[in-house]
Amino acid sequence: MMDPPQIVKTRPLLLARGVSKSFGAVKALRDVSATVYPGEVLGIVGESGSGKSTFLRCLNLEETPDEGSYTLDLPDVQGNLFDLDRYARRMLCATRIGIVYQNPHLGLLMKHSSSGNVAERLLVAGERRFHVLREKARGALDASEFPLERMDAPPIELSGGMQQRVQLAKAIALEPALLLLDEPTTGLDVSVQALVLDTLKKLQQERKITMVIVSHDLGVIRTLSDRVMVMKSGQVVEEGLADQVFQDPQHAYTQQLVHAKL
Amino acid sequence: MTVLDVRGLSKGFIMHHLRTRMGAFEDISFQLNAGEFLLLKGKNGAGKSTLLRTLYRSYLSQGGEILFHSDHGVIDLAKAADVDVSFLRRTEIGFVTQFLTARPRVTAQDLVAEPLRLAGQPAEEALRTARHWLNAFGVKEELWAAYPTTFSGGEQQKVNLARALILPQRLLLLDEPTASLDVIARAALVERLAELKAQGTAMIGVFHHPGDVAALIDREIDLTPDTAPEEDRDDVAV
């Protein structure tokens, strides 16, 4: 077992403790805990059905677990976030937490303009001045390296890689404290995947955004993460620095995963 | 001034699919002072690189302590929290290999300047220093603004060295950085290492041809099992 931090004095931004969730007889999450420090990127890997996406949905307050606590160390946010009512959850997610889904249909209104999709976030946060909405949406799309001449095209007319950029712009429009990414590059071809990863890496370095990223692609996790958590059957089987987990995996399942990588 | 105090360090690999444990090294102890250069010797497979990676915490040790005297006090790297290790890697402990981890769409000069920018230097200044080191290691000026993903192996290695050595650190772990380098780059590397050593950086290195850095070496440890005479280790375990 590792010692508690001795040098880094900042408090963790995200603390999830003992999160368990069942769907009928299926135990999707069993006593999952996670700690993420400000500016850190936590990668979660595991096979399909390991519970990694369910855990991410819990962190995005879309799912309420049967047990467990979840806190964010932010000035105006207190207590176990799982206890918040629907309105408070929506407000918190809209203003402080950004998410990028694997499936853009879950995160975007496909027939509204891309800029409108991004501006929706700002509207929820109370911004009403049209030129400010427009300017901020443009800034967020630009930071996500979206081609601005297409900012008024609806996502349904865009390629998969561009749809992910619109989702990303929407997620970062309000400078979120926490960015959640659920398989953000799965299904994109490798060149587009590299561009999206590069954009994420830039955001991470320039804005120091704290991220939790879920993927079954070890390469993606390795490129982006500082620390890695390995999940299997709803449980965390191993956790450590990214290079350590990939170079010196301890658990039998992690060794199997690493050896299976191309 | 002590920088590193390693006590009874052991490392082995558990290979679940073979149901075995493979020992790498047992009970290694040594001390390293600021400005000292320690050479790790031993046959292939003796555990030289394994020891470096264990010190860097890319590998988890099975026993013993790695007491690192950081700016923030003494910390046992074998058990330190991940965030602390990440922090120290950004600020005080460097690891130099012969391989570059290039990222898509990041130019050679940006890659080299990155450690300085992350340490808080203004972008322009960092870029100037980066260009200086690319030049010193013999990377052609036409390549500075190009993407190293498609560079030749040698050019990639030079970019990697410039990046790894740009920021003076308290402890530098060197895993065969001179392998397959041309004469100019090797001379630049030795010169930079001598400069860092004079500034007080402690170094532990694995070199295929220790002759390259002969002038820098203060002490040696032989990791080859059995052949390592006890007194040799006692000598360095003061």
Short mmCIF file of C-alpha atoms in Angstrom, two decimals:
data_model
loop_
_atom_site.label_atom_id
_atom_site.label_comp_id
_atom_site.label_asym_id
_atom_site.label_seq_id
_atom_site.Cartn_x
_atom_site.Cartn_y
_atom_site.Cartn_z
CA MET A 1 0.00 0.00 0.00
CA MET A 2 1.29 3.45 -0.90
CA ASP A 3 1.83 6.23 1.63
CA PRO A 4 -0.45 9.27 1.65
CA PRO A 5 0.96 12.27 -0.31
CA GLN A 6 3.78 13.98 1.52
CA ILE A 7 4.94 16.66 -0.92
CA VAL A 8 1.81 17.59 -2.88
CA LYS A 9 -0.28 19.53 -0.39
CA THR A 10 -3.31 20.33 -2.56
CA ARG A 11 -6.51 18.50 -1.70
CA PRO A 12 -7.93 16.05 -4.25
CA LEU A 13 -10.53 17.63 -6.54
CA LEU A 14 -12.54 14.45 -6.88
CA LEU A 15 -13.14 11.89 -4.14
CA ALA A 16 -15.41 8.92 -4.78
CA ARG A 17 -15.71 6.36 -2.01
CA GLY A 18 -17.27 2.88 -1.94
CA VAL A 19 -19.50 3.32 -4.98
CA SER A 20 -21.68 0.25 -5.61
CA LYS A 21 -24.49 -0.14 -8.12
CA SER A 22 -26.65 -3.06 -9.16
CA PHE A 23 -28.95 -3.39 -12.15
CA GLY A 24 -31.32 -6.13 -10.97
CA ALA A 25 -29.15 -9.16 -10.27
CA VAL A 26 -26.14 -7.68 -12.08
CA LYS A 27 -23.60 -5.98 -9.82
CA ALA A 28 -22.21 -3.32 -12.13
CA LEU A 29 -20.01 -1.60 -9.54
CA ARG A 30 -18.65 -3.10 -6.34
CA ASP A 31 -17.08 -0.73 -3.85
CA VAL A 32 -15.27 1.46 -6.41
CA SER A 33 -13.20 4.35 -5.06
CA ALA A 34 -11.22 6.98 -6.92
CA THR A 35 -9.13 10.01 -6.05
CA VAL A 36 -8.16 12.65 -8.62
CA TYR A 37 -5.96 15.66 -7.89
CA PRO A 38 -6.40 19.04 -9.64
CA GLY A 39 -4.84 18.99 -13.11
CA GLU A 40 -4.45 15.22 -13.09
CA VAL A 41 -5.72 12.82 -15.75
CA LEU A 42 -7.07 9.51 -14.50
CA GLY A 43 -7.49 6.77 -17.11
CA ILE A 44 -9.89 3.88 -16.53
CA VAL A 45 -9.38 0.72 -18.59
CA GLY A 46 -11.20 -2.58 -18.62
CA GLU A 47 -13.10 -4.89 -20.95
CA SER A 48 -16.69 -4.27 -22.05
CA GLY A 49 -18.98 -4.78 -19.09
CA SER A 50 -16.31 -4.08 -16.49
CA GLY A 51 -18.36 -1.15 -15.14
CA LYS A 52 -16.07 1.66 -16.30
CA SER A 53 -18.76 3.57 -18.19
CA THR A 54 -21.28 3.07 -15.38
CA PHE A 55 -18.76 4.59 -13.00
CA LEU A 56 -18.27 7.55 -15.34
CA ARG A 57 -22.05 8.04 -15.54
CA CYS A 58 -22.12 8.10 -11.74
CA LEU A 59 -19.45 10.81 -11.79
CA ASN A 60 -21.61 12.76 -14.25
CA LEU A 61 -24.55 12.31 -11.84
CA GLU A 62 -26.65 10.57 -14.51
CA GLU A 63 -26.76 7.45 -12.39
CA THR A 64 -27.37 7.20 -8.65
CA PRO A 65 -25.48 4.34 -7.05
CA ASP A 66 -26.94 2.13 -4.30
CA GLU A 67 -24.10 3.07 -1.98
CA GLY A 68 -21.16 5.40 -1.86
CA SER A 69 -20.17 9.03 -1.71
CA TYR A 70 -18.85 11.52 -4.24
CA THR A 71 -17.43 14.95 -3.45
CA LEU A 72 -15.81 17.69 -5.53
CA ASP A 73 -13.53 20.15 -3.77
CA LEU A 74 -14.99 23.35 -5.24
CA PRO A 75 -15.79 26.59 -3.39
CA ASP A 76 -19.58 26.43 -3.69
CA VAL A 77 -20.06 22.65 -3.82
CA GLN A 78 -20.66 20.74 -0.59
CA GLY A 79 -21.52 17.30 0.66
CA ASN A 80 -22.22 14.01 -1.07
CA LEU A 81 -23.22 14.89 -4.62
CA PHE A 82 -25.27 11.70 -4.92
CA ASP A 83 -27.70 13.30 -2.43
CA LEU A 84 -28.43 16.31 -4.66
CA ASP A 85 -31.88 16.70 -6.22
CA ARG A 86 -32.43 16.67 -9.98
CA TYR A 87 -32.28 20.43 -10.41
CA ALA A 88 -29.06 20.85 -8.42
CA ARG A 89 -27.48 17.99 -10.35
CA ARG A 90 -28.38 19.51 -13.68
CA MET A 91 -26.99 22.89 -12.63
CA LEU A 92 -23.74 21.34 -11.37
CA CYS A 93 -23.25 19.22 -14.49
CA ALA A 94 -24.05 22.10 -16.81
CA THR A 95 -21.64 24.50 -15.15
CA ARG A 96 -18.80 22.55 -13.55
CA ILE A 97 -18.60 19.13 -15.23
CA GLY A 98 -18.09 18.59 -18.97
CA ILE A 99 -18.62 15.25 -20.69
CA VAL A 100 -17.78 13.80 -24.10
CA TYR A 101 -19.67 10.63 -25.00
CA GLN A 102 -18.57 7.95 -27.42
CA ASN A 103 -21.89 8.44 -29.19
CA PRO A 104 -22.35 12.11 -30.18
CA HIS A 105 -26.15 11.59 -30.27
CA LEU A 106 -26.09 11.38 -26.47
CA GLY A 107 -24.34 14.71 -26.06
CA LEU A 108 -25.60 16.85 -28.94
CA LEU A 109 -28.81 17.99 -30.59
CA MET A 110 -27.93 16.68 -34.01
CA LYS A 111 -30.16 19.01 -36.04
CA HIS A 112 -29.35 22.25 -34.25
CA SER A 113 -26.31 24.27 -35.32
CA SER A 114 -22.96 23.31 -33.80
CA SER A 115 -22.52 26.79 -32.37
CA GLY A 116 -26.04 26.55 -30.89
CA ASN A 117 -25.12 23.26 -29.22
CA VAL A 118 -22.17 24.93 -27.54
CA ALA A 119 -24.18 28.05 -26.64
CA GLU A 120 -26.81 25.91 -24.91
CA ARG A 121 -24.31 25.31 -22.13
CA LEU A 122 -23.80 29.03 -21.71
CA LEU A 123 -27.57 29.67 -21.69
CA VAL A 124 -28.05 27.18 -18.85
CA ALA A 125 -25.41 29.10 -16.92
CA GLY A 126 -27.44 32.30 -17.34
CA GLU A 127 -25.74 34.06 -20.24
CA ARG A 128 -28.35 35.89 -22.37
CA ARG A 129 -26.40 38.44 -24.48
CA PHE A 130 -26.32 37.19 -28.05
CA HIS A 131 -22.89 38.51 -29.01
CA VAL A 132 -21.33 37.04 -25.84
CA LEU A 133 -22.93 33.65 -26.52
CA ARG A 134 -21.66 33.75 -30.07
CA GLU A 135 -18.15 34.85 -29.09
CA LYS A 136 -17.77 32.29 -26.31
CA ALA A 137 -19.11 29.47 -28.50
CA ARG A 138 -16.65 30.49 -31.21
CA GLY A 139 -13.79 30.50 -28.66
CA ALA A 140 -14.65 27.04 -27.36
CA LEU A 141 -14.96 25.62 -30.89
CA ASP A 142 -11.64 27.20 -31.78
CA ALA A 143 -9.95 25.71 -28.70
CA SER A 144 -11.31 22.31 -29.78
CA GLU A 145 -9.75 22.96 -33.21
CA PHE A 146 -13.08 22.92 -34.98
CA PRO A 147 -13.02 24.65 -38.41
CA LEU A 148 -14.88 27.88 -37.61
CA GLU A 149 -16.31 28.36 -41.11
CA ARG A 150 -18.56 25.38 -40.33
CA MET A 151 -19.65 26.48 -36.87
CA ASP A 152 -23.27 26.95 -37.91
CA ALA A 153 -23.60 23.54 -39.58
CA PRO A 154 -25.64 21.00 -37.58
CA PRO A 155 -23.63 18.04 -36.25
CA ILE A 156 -25.64 15.62 -38.38
CA GLU A 157 -23.88 17.02 -41.45
CA LEU A 158 -20.40 16.62 -39.91
CA SER A 159 -17.93 13.74 -39.79
CA GLY A 160 -17.44 11.67 -36.63
CA GLY A 161 -14.23 13.45 -35.70
CA MET A 162 -15.89 16.87 -36.08
CA GLN A 163 -18.88 15.78 -33.99
CA GLN A 164 -16.46 14.82 -31.20
CA ARG A 165 -14.93 18.30 -31.45
CA VAL A 166 -18.36 19.92 -31.06
CA GLN A 167 -18.96 17.77 -27.98
CA LEU A 168 -15.58 18.79 -26.64
CA ALA A 169 -16.29 22.49 -27.30
CA LYS A 170 -19.60 22.16 -25.47
CA ALA A 171 -17.87 20.41 -22.58
CA ILE A 172 -15.19 23.09 -22.15
CA ALA A 173 -17.34 26.15 -22.97
CA LEU A 174 -17.68 27.04 -19.28
CA GLU A 175 -14.14 26.08 -18.24
CA PRO A 176 -15.31 23.03 -16.28
CA ALA A 177 -13.49 21.88 -13.16
CA LEU A 178 -13.80 18.29 -14.34
CA LEU A 179 -13.88 16.84 -17.85
CA LEU A 180 -15.24 13.31 -18.29
CA LEU A 181 -14.45 11.42 -21.48
CA ASP A 182 -16.19 8.15 -22.39
CA GLU A 183 -14.34 6.42 -25.23
CA PRO A 184 -13.83 9.78 -27.00
CA THR A 185 -11.94 8.33 -29.96
CA THR A 186 -13.52 4.90 -30.38
CA GLY A 187 -14.85 4.42 -33.89
CA LEU A 188 -12.72 7.20 -35.41
CA ASP A 189 -10.01 6.31 -37.91
CA VAL A 190 -6.43 6.53 -36.63
CA SER A 191 -5.49 9.88 -38.18
CA VAL A 192 -8.62 11.56 -36.78
CA GLN A 193 -8.04 9.77 -33.48
CA ALA A 194 -4.52 11.22 -33.31
CA LEU A 195 -5.87 14.74 -33.91
CA VAL A 196 -8.52 14.42 -31.18
CA LEU A 197 -5.91 13.04 -28.75
CA ASP A 198 -3.59 15.90 -29.63
CA THR A 199 -6.35 18.45 -28.94
CA LEU A 200 -7.06 16.83 -25.57
CA LYS A 201 -3.35 16.81 -24.70
CA LYS A 202 -3.13 20.54 -25.53
CA LEU A 203 -6.18 21.35 -23.38
CA GLN A 204 -4.68 19.36 -20.54
CA GLN A 205 -1.33 21.17 -20.73
CA GLU A 206 -2.56 24.69 -21.43
CA ARG A 207 -5.66 24.80 -19.23
CA LYS A 208 -4.69 22.17 -16.66
CA ILE A 209 -8.18 20.68 -16.84
CA THR A 210 -8.71 17.69 -14.55
CA MET A 211 -9.91 14.70 -16.58
CA VAL A 212 -11.27 11.21 -16.12
CA ILE A 213 -11.07 9.21 -19.32
CA VAL A 214 -12.58 5.79 -19.94
CA SER A 215 -11.40 3.66 -22.84
CA HIS A 216 -10.70 0.08 -23.74
CA ASP A 217 -7.89 1.36 -25.98
CA LEU A 218 -4.68 1.11 -23.95
CA GLY A 219 -2.81 3.40 -26.37
CA VAL A 220 -5.32 6.22 -25.81
CA ILE A 221 -5.15 5.80 -22.03
CA ARG A 222 -1.37 5.70 -22.07
CA THR A 223 -1.04 8.84 -24.20
CA LEU A 224 -3.31 10.93 -21.98
CA SER A 225 -3.23 9.60 -18.42
CA ASP A 226 -1.03 10.37 -15.44
CA ARG A 227 -2.58 7.54 -13.46
CA VAL A 228 -4.49 4.45 -14.48
CA MET A 229 -7.21 2.39 -12.81
CA VAL A 230 -7.92 -1.12 -14.14
CA MET A 231 -11.47 -2.45 -13.71
CA LYS A 232 -12.85 -5.96 -14.02
CA SER A 233 -16.34 -7.22 -13.16
CA GLY A 234 -17.24 -3.96 -11.45
CA GLN A 235 -14.15 -3.87 -9.25
CA VAL A 236 -10.87 -1.99 -9.32
CA VAL A 237 -8.13 -4.62 -9.60
CA GLU A 238 -5.12 -2.36 -9.98
CA GLU A 239 -4.21 1.32 -9.77
CA GLY A 240 -0.96 3.20 -10.28
CA LEU A 241 1.15 5.57 -12.36
CA ALA A 242 0.40 5.02 -16.07
CA ASP A 243 3.91 3.87 -17.01
CA GLN A 244 4.04 1.55 -14.01
CA VAL A 245 0.71 -0.14 -14.73
CA PHE A 246 1.70 -0.72 -18.37
CA GLN A 247 5.36 -1.67 -17.81
CA ASP A 248 5.09 -3.59 -14.56
CA PRO A 249 1.46 -4.77 -14.19
CA GLN A 250 0.88 -6.61 -10.92
CA HIS A 251 -2.56 -8.17 -11.29
CA ALA A 252 -3.09 -11.23 -13.49
CA TYR A 253 -5.88 -9.48 -15.40
CA THR A 254 -3.76 -6.37 -16.11
CA GLN A 255 -0.90 -8.58 -17.35
CA GLN A 256 -3.36 -10.30 -19.67
CA LEU A 257 -4.60 -6.91 -20.96
CA VAL A 258 -1.09 -5.53 -21.52
CA HIS A 259 0.08 -8.72 -23.26
CA ALA A 260 -2.94 -8.62 -25.55
CA LYS A 261 -2.05 -5.15 -26.83
CA LEU A 262 -0.85 -5.05 -30.44
CA MET B 1 25.11 16.18 0.40
CA THR B 2 23.18 12.93 0.00
CA VAL B 3 20.67 12.79 -2.85
CA LEU B 4 19.74 9.12 -2.82
CA ASP B 5 20.00 6.46 -0.14
CA VAL B 6 18.98 3.00 -1.36
CA ARG B 7 18.63 0.33 1.31
CA GLY B 8 18.12 -3.40 0.70
CA LEU B 9 16.23 -2.89 -2.54
CA SER B 10 14.80 -6.03 -4.21
CA LYS B 11 12.82 -6.50 -7.38
CA GLY B 12 11.23 -9.49 -9.06
CA PHE B 13 8.53 -9.98 -11.65
CA ILE B 14 5.49 -12.14 -10.98
CA MET B 15 4.39 -13.72 -14.24
CA HIS B 16 0.88 -14.94 -13.63
CA HIS B 17 0.49 -16.86 -16.90
CA LEU B 18 3.60 -18.92 -16.08
CA ARG B 19 2.83 -19.00 -12.36
CA THR B 20 6.41 -18.02 -11.55
CA ARG B 21 8.39 -15.19 -10.06
CA MET B 22 11.52 -14.08 -11.82
CA GLY B 23 14.04 -12.35 -9.58
CA ALA B 24 15.80 -9.30 -11.03
CA PHE B 25 18.02 -8.18 -8.16
CA GLU B 26 18.17 -8.70 -4.40
CA ASP B 27 19.17 -6.55 -1.49
CA ILE B 28 20.94 -3.67 -3.21
CA SER B 29 22.21 -0.80 -1.07
CA PHE B 30 24.12 2.31 -2.03
CA GLN B 31 24.31 6.04 -1.41
CA LEU B 32 24.68 8.80 -3.93
CA ASN B 33 25.77 12.37 -3.29
CA ALA B 34 25.09 15.56 -5.24
CA GLY B 35 27.35 15.83 -8.30
CA GLU B 36 28.29 12.15 -8.18
CA PHE B 37 28.14 9.80 -11.16
CA LEU B 38 27.46 6.13 -10.50
CA LEU B 39 27.94 3.57 -13.28
CA LEU B 40 25.87 0.37 -13.23
CA LYS B 41 27.73 -2.58 -14.71
CA GLY B 42 26.71 -6.16 -15.43
CA LYS B 43 25.90 -8.60 -18.20
CA ASN B 44 22.73 -8.39 -20.27
CA GLY B 45 19.86 -9.33 -18.00
CA ALA B 46 21.75 -8.52 -14.81
CA GLY B 47 19.07 -5.97 -13.91
CA LYS B 48 20.74 -2.66 -14.76
CA SER B 49 17.79 -1.09 -16.57
CA THR B 50 15.42 -2.76 -14.11
CA LEU B 51 17.19 -0.98 -11.27
CA LEU B 52 16.89 2.39 -13.05
CA ARG B 53 13.19 1.85 -13.72
CA THR B 54 12.61 0.77 -10.13
CA LEU B 55 14.28 3.97 -8.90
CA TYR B 56 12.01 5.97 -11.27
CA ARG B 57 8.97 3.96 -10.02
CA SER B 58 8.11 2.64 -13.47
CA TYR B 59 8.61 -0.68 -11.71
CA LEU B 60 7.38 -1.49 -8.20
CA SER B 61 10.00 -2.84 -5.81
CA GLN B 62 9.31 -5.84 -3.59
CA GLY B 63 11.42 -4.81 -0.65
CA GLY B 64 13.72 -2.12 0.63
CA GLU B 65 13.74 1.65 0.59
CA ILE B 66 14.62 4.34 -1.96
CA LEU B 67 15.15 7.41 0.18
CA PHE B 68 15.28 10.47 -2.05
CA HIS B 69 16.41 13.75 -0.50
CA SER B 70 14.15 16.17 -2.36
CA ASP B 71 13.73 19.92 -1.98
CA HIS B 72 10.70 19.06 0.14
CA GLY B 73 12.40 16.63 2.53
CA VAL B 74 13.27 12.93 2.45
CA ILE B 75 10.75 10.67 0.72
CA ASP B 76 10.76 6.90 0.11
CA LEU B 77 10.13 6.55 -3.63
CA ALA B 78 9.30 2.88 -3.18
CA LYS B 79 6.14 3.78 -1.25
CA ALA B 80 5.49 7.44 -2.09
CA ALA B 81 2.01 8.41 -3.29
CA ASP B 82 1.59 8.51 -7.09
CA VAL B 83 0.99 12.29 -7.08
CA ASP B 84 4.25 12.88 -5.24
CA VAL B 85 6.17 10.72 -7.71
CA SER B 86 4.54 12.57 -10.65
CA PHE B 87 5.48 15.88 -9.07
CA LEU B 88 9.11 14.84 -8.50
CA ARG B 89 9.38 13.57 -12.08
CA ARG B 90 8.32 17.00 -13.31
CA THR B 91 10.70 18.88 -11.05
CA GLU B 92 13.62 16.86 -9.67
CA ILE B 93 14.09 13.41 -11.24
CA GLY B 94 14.87 12.90 -14.92
CA PHE B 95 14.99 9.69 -16.94
CA VAL B 96 16.93 9.60 -20.20
CA THR B 97 16.57 6.76 -22.68
CA GLN B 98 17.58 6.46 -26.30
CA PHE B 99 13.99 6.47 -27.48
CA LEU B 100 11.81 9.46 -28.27
CA THR B 101 8.10 9.39 -27.52
CA ALA B 102 6.99 11.63 -30.37
CA ARG B 103 3.44 12.96 -30.37
CA PRO B 104 1.48 13.63 -33.51
CA ARG B 105 1.58 17.27 -34.67
CA VAL B 106 4.12 18.48 -32.09
CA THR B 107 7.28 19.99 -33.62
CA ALA B 108 10.80 19.07 -32.52
CA GLN B 109 11.41 22.46 -30.91
CA ASP B 110 8.08 22.44 -29.05
CA LEU B 111 8.79 18.95 -27.76
CA VAL B 112 12.22 20.03 -26.48
CA ALA B 113 10.86 23.25 -24.93
CA GLU B 114 7.96 21.48 -23.20
CA PRO B 115 9.73 20.61 -19.90
CA LEU B 116 10.72 24.27 -19.51
CA ARG B 117 7.20 25.52 -20.26
CA LEU B 118 5.70 23.03 -17.82
CA ALA B 119 8.18 24.30 -15.22
CA GLY B 120 6.75 27.79 -15.76
CA GLN B 121 9.18 29.46 -18.19
CA PRO B 122 7.76 31.94 -20.73
CA ALA B 123 7.19 30.26 -24.11
CA GLU B 124 9.61 32.50 -26.07
CA GLU B 125 12.49 31.96 -23.69
CA ALA B 126 11.87 28.20 -23.53
CA LEU B 127 11.88 28.05 -27.32
CA ARG B 128 15.19 29.92 -27.50
CA THR B 129 16.84 27.48 -25.08
CA ALA B 130 15.33 24.54 -26.99
CA ARG B 131 16.86 25.77 -30.25
CA HIS B 132 20.23 26.16 -28.55
CA TRP B 133 20.21 22.51 -27.48
CA LEU B 134 18.90 21.18 -30.78
CA ASN B 135 21.83 22.97 -32.38
CA ALA B 136 24.30 21.63 -29.81
CA PHE B 137 23.17 18.05 -30.42
CA GLY B 138 23.56 18.54 -34.16
CA VAL B 139 19.92 18.54 -35.29
CA LYS B 140 19.74 20.42 -38.62
CA GLU B 141 17.93 23.76 -38.42
CA GLU B 142 15.49 22.78 -41.20
CA LEU B 143 14.14 20.08 -38.88
CA TRP B 144 13.42 22.25 -35.83
CA ALA B 145 9.90 23.17 -36.91
CA ALA B 146 9.16 19.71 -38.38
CA TYR B 147 7.38 16.78 -36.74
CA PRO B 148 9.86 14.23 -35.34
CA THR B 149 7.50 11.27 -35.92
CA THR B 150 9.11 10.77 -39.34
CA PHE B 151 12.73 11.60 -38.38
CA SER B 152 15.45 8.97 -38.67
CA GLY B 153 16.30 7.02 -35.52
CA GLY B 154 19.44 9.08 -34.88
CA GLU B 155 17.70 12.45 -35.27
CA GLN B 156 14.87 11.32 -32.99
CA GLN B 157 17.40 10.30 -30.38
CA LYS B 158 19.06 13.73 -30.50
CA VAL B 159 15.69 15.47 -30.04
CA ASN B 160 15.02 13.16 -27.13
CA LEU B 161 18.35 13.97 -25.45
CA ALA B 162 17.85 17.71 -25.91
CA ARG B 163 14.42 17.38 -24.29
CA ALA B 164 15.56 15.12 -21.46
CA LEU B 165 18.57 17.23 -20.49
CA ILE B 166 17.18 20.75 -20.96
CA LEU B 167 16.02 21.14 -17.37
CA PRO B 168 18.69 20.76 -14.65
CA GLN B 169 17.54 18.15 -12.17
CA ARG B 170 18.63 16.81 -8.81
CA LEU B 171 18.80 13.19 -9.97
CA LEU B 172 19.26 11.94 -13.51
CA LEU B 173 18.81 8.30 -14.52
CA LEU B 174 20.55 7.45 -17.80
CA ASP B 175 19.60 4.28 -19.69
CA GLU B 176 22.17 3.88 -22.50
CA PRO B 177 21.73 7.37 -23.92
CA THR B 178 24.87 7.13 -26.09
CA ALA B 179 23.89 3.94 -27.96
CA SER B 180 24.03 4.55 -31.72
CA LEU B 181 24.81 8.29 -31.44
CA ASP B 182 27.19 9.99 -33.88
CA VAL B 183 30.41 11.67 -32.69
CA ILE B 184 29.08 15.25 -32.54
CA ALA B 185 26.00 14.31 -30.56
CA ARG B 186 27.99 12.11 -28.22
CA ALA B 187 30.42 14.94 -27.50
CA ALA B 188 27.50 17.33 -26.88
CA LEU B 189 25.90 14.80 -24.54
CA VAL B 190 29.10 14.30 -22.52
CA GLU B 191 29.61 18.05 -22.35
CA ARG B 192 26.04 18.62 -21.11
CA LEU B 193 26.33 15.81 -18.54
CA ALA B 194 29.62 17.30 -17.25
CA GLU B 195 27.94 20.71 -16.97
CA LEU B 196 24.96 19.27 -15.05
CA LYS B 197 27.30 17.25 -12.84
CA ALA B 198 29.26 20.39 -11.98
CA GLN B 199 25.95 22.06 -11.06
CA GLY B 200 25.32 19.24 -8.59
CA THR B 201 23.08 16.80 -10.48
CA ALA B 202 23.58 13.25 -9.19
CA MET B 203 23.59 10.63 -11.97
CA ILE B 204 23.13 6.89 -12.25
CA GLY B 205 23.86 5.46 -15.67
CA VAL B 206 23.91 2.30 -17.76
CA PHE B 207 26.29 2.56 -20.72
CA HIS B 208 27.19 -0.04 -23.30
CA HIS B 209 30.51 1.68 -23.84
CA PRO B 210 31.41 3.29 -20.50
CA GLY B 211 34.47 4.73 -22.27
CA ASP B 212 32.14 7.43 -23.67
CA VAL B 213 31.68 8.89 -20.21
CA ALA B 214 34.88 7.65 -18.55
CA ALA B 215 35.85 11.12 -17.35
CA LEU B 216 32.57 11.53 -15.46
CA ILE B 217 32.43 8.23 -13.55
CA ASP B 218 33.03 8.42 -9.81
CA ARG B 219 31.94 4.93 -8.73
CA GLU B 220 30.68 1.63 -10.13
CA ILE B 221 28.33 -1.14 -9.03
CA ASP B 222 28.43 -4.56 -10.69
CA LEU B 223 24.98 -6.16 -10.73
CA THR B 224 26.00 -9.51 -12.22
CA PRO B 225 24.84 -12.08 -9.63
CA ASP B 226 27.53 -14.04 -7.77
CA THR B 227 30.42 -12.28 -9.51
CA ALA B 228 29.65 -9.14 -7.52
CA PRO B 229 32.17 -9.24 -4.67
CA GLU B 230 30.66 -8.36 -1.31
CA GLU B 231 33.28 -5.71 -0.51
CA ASP B 232 32.52 -3.99 -3.79
CA ARG B 233 28.99 -3.35 -2.58
CA ASP B 234 30.07 -2.55 0.96
CA ASP B 235 32.34 0.02 -0.53
CA VAL B 236 29.43 1.89 -2.04
CA ALA B 237 27.01 1.21 0.79
CA VAL B 238 28.83 3.41 3.30
#
